[in-house]
PDB file of C-alpha atoms in Angstrom:
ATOM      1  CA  UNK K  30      -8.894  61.057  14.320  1.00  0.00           C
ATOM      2  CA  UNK K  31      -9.256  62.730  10.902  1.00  0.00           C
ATOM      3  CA  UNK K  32     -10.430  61.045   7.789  1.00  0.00           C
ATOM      4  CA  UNK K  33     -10.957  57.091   7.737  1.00  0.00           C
ATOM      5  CA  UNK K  34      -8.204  55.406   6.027  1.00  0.00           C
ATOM      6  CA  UNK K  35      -8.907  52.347   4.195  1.00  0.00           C
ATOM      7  CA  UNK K  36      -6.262  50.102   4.636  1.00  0.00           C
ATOM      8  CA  UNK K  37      -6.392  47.722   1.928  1.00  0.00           C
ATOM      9  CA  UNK K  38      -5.151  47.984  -2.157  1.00  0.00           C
ATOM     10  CA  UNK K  39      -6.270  46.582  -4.997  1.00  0.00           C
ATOM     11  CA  UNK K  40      -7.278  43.646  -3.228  1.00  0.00           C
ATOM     12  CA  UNK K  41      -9.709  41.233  -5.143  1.00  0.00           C
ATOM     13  CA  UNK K  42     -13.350  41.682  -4.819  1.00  0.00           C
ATOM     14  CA  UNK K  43     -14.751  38.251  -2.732  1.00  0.00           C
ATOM     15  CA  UNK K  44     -17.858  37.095  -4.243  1.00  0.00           C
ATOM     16  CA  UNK K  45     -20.097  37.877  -1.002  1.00  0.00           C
ATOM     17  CA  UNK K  46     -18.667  41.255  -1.485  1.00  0.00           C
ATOM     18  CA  UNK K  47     -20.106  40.797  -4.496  1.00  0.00           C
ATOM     19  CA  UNK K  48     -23.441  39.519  -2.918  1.00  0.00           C
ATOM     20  CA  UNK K  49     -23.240  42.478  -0.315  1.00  0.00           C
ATOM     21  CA  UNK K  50     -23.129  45.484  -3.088  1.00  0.00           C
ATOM     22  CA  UNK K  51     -25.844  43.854  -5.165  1.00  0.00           C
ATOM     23  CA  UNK K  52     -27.821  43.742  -1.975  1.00  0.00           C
ATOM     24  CA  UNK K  53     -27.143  46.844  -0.931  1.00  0.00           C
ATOM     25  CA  UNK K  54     -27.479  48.512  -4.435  1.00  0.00           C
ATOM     26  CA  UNK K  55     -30.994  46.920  -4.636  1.00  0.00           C
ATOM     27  CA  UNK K  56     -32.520  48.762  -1.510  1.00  0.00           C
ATOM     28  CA  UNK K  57     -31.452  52.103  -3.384  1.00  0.00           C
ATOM     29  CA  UNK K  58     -28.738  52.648  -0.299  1.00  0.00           C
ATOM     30  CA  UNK K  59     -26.408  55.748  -1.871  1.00  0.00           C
ATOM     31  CA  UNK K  60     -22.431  54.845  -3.384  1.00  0.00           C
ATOM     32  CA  UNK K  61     -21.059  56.383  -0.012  1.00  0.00           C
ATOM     33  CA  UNK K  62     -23.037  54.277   2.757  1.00  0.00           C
ATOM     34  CA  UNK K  63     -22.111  50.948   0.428  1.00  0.00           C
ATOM     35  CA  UNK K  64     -18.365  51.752  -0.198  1.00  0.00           C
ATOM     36  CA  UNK K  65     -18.771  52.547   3.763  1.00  0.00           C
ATOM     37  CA  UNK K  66     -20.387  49.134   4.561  1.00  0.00           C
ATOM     38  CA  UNK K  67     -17.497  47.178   2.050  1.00  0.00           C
ATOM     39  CA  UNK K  68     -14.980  48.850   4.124  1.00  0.00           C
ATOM     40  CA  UNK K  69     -13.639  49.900   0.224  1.00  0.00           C
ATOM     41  CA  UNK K  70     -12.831  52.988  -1.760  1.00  0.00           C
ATOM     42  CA  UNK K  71     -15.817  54.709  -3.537  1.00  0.00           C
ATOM     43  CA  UNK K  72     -13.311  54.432  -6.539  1.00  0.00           C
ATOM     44  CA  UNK K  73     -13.166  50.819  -6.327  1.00  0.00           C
ATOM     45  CA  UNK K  74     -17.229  50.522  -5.609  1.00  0.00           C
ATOM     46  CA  UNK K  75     -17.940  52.221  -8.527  1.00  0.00           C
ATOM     47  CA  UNK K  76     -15.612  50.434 -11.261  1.00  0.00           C
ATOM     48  CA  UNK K  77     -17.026  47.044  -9.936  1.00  0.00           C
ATOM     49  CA  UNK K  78     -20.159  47.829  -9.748  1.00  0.00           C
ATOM     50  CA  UNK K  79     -19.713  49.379 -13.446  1.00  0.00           C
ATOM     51  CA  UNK K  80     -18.010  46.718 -14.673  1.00  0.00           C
ATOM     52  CA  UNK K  81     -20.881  44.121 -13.212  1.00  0.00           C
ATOM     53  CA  UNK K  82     -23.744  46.313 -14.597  1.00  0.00           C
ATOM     54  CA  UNK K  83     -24.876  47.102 -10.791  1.00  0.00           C
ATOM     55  CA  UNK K  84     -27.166  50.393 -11.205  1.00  0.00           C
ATOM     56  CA  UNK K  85     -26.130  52.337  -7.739  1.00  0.00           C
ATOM     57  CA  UNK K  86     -28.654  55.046  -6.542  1.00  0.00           C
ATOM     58  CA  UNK K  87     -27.645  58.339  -6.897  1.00  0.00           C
ATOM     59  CA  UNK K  88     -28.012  60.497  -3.806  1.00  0.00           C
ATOM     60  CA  UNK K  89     -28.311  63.922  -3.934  1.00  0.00           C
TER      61      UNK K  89
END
């Protein structure tokens, strides 16, 4: 088994996904372990939490 796949596309964002990134975003956890936890793109995790003025830790 290589990479992990993600098999969904563009699907909407469910508003306890919603909850669930706010949450996660709020205990500092880092864009990879939350996109990991969403079972979503780091792409997509990004935008939405952009476009919903979520401030994701940066982990370095």
């Amino acid at each position: 088994m290589g990479k992990e796949t993600f098999e969904r596309h563009k699907q909407p964002w469910k508003s306890d996904e919603a909850a669930k990134l706010k949450l996660l975003a709020s205990k500092g956890q880092g864009l990879k372990q939350i996109s990991k936890a969403l079972n979503r793109s780091e792409e997509s995790t990004r935008d939405f939490a952009k476009k919903n003025k979520i401030a994701i830790a940066k982990k370095r």
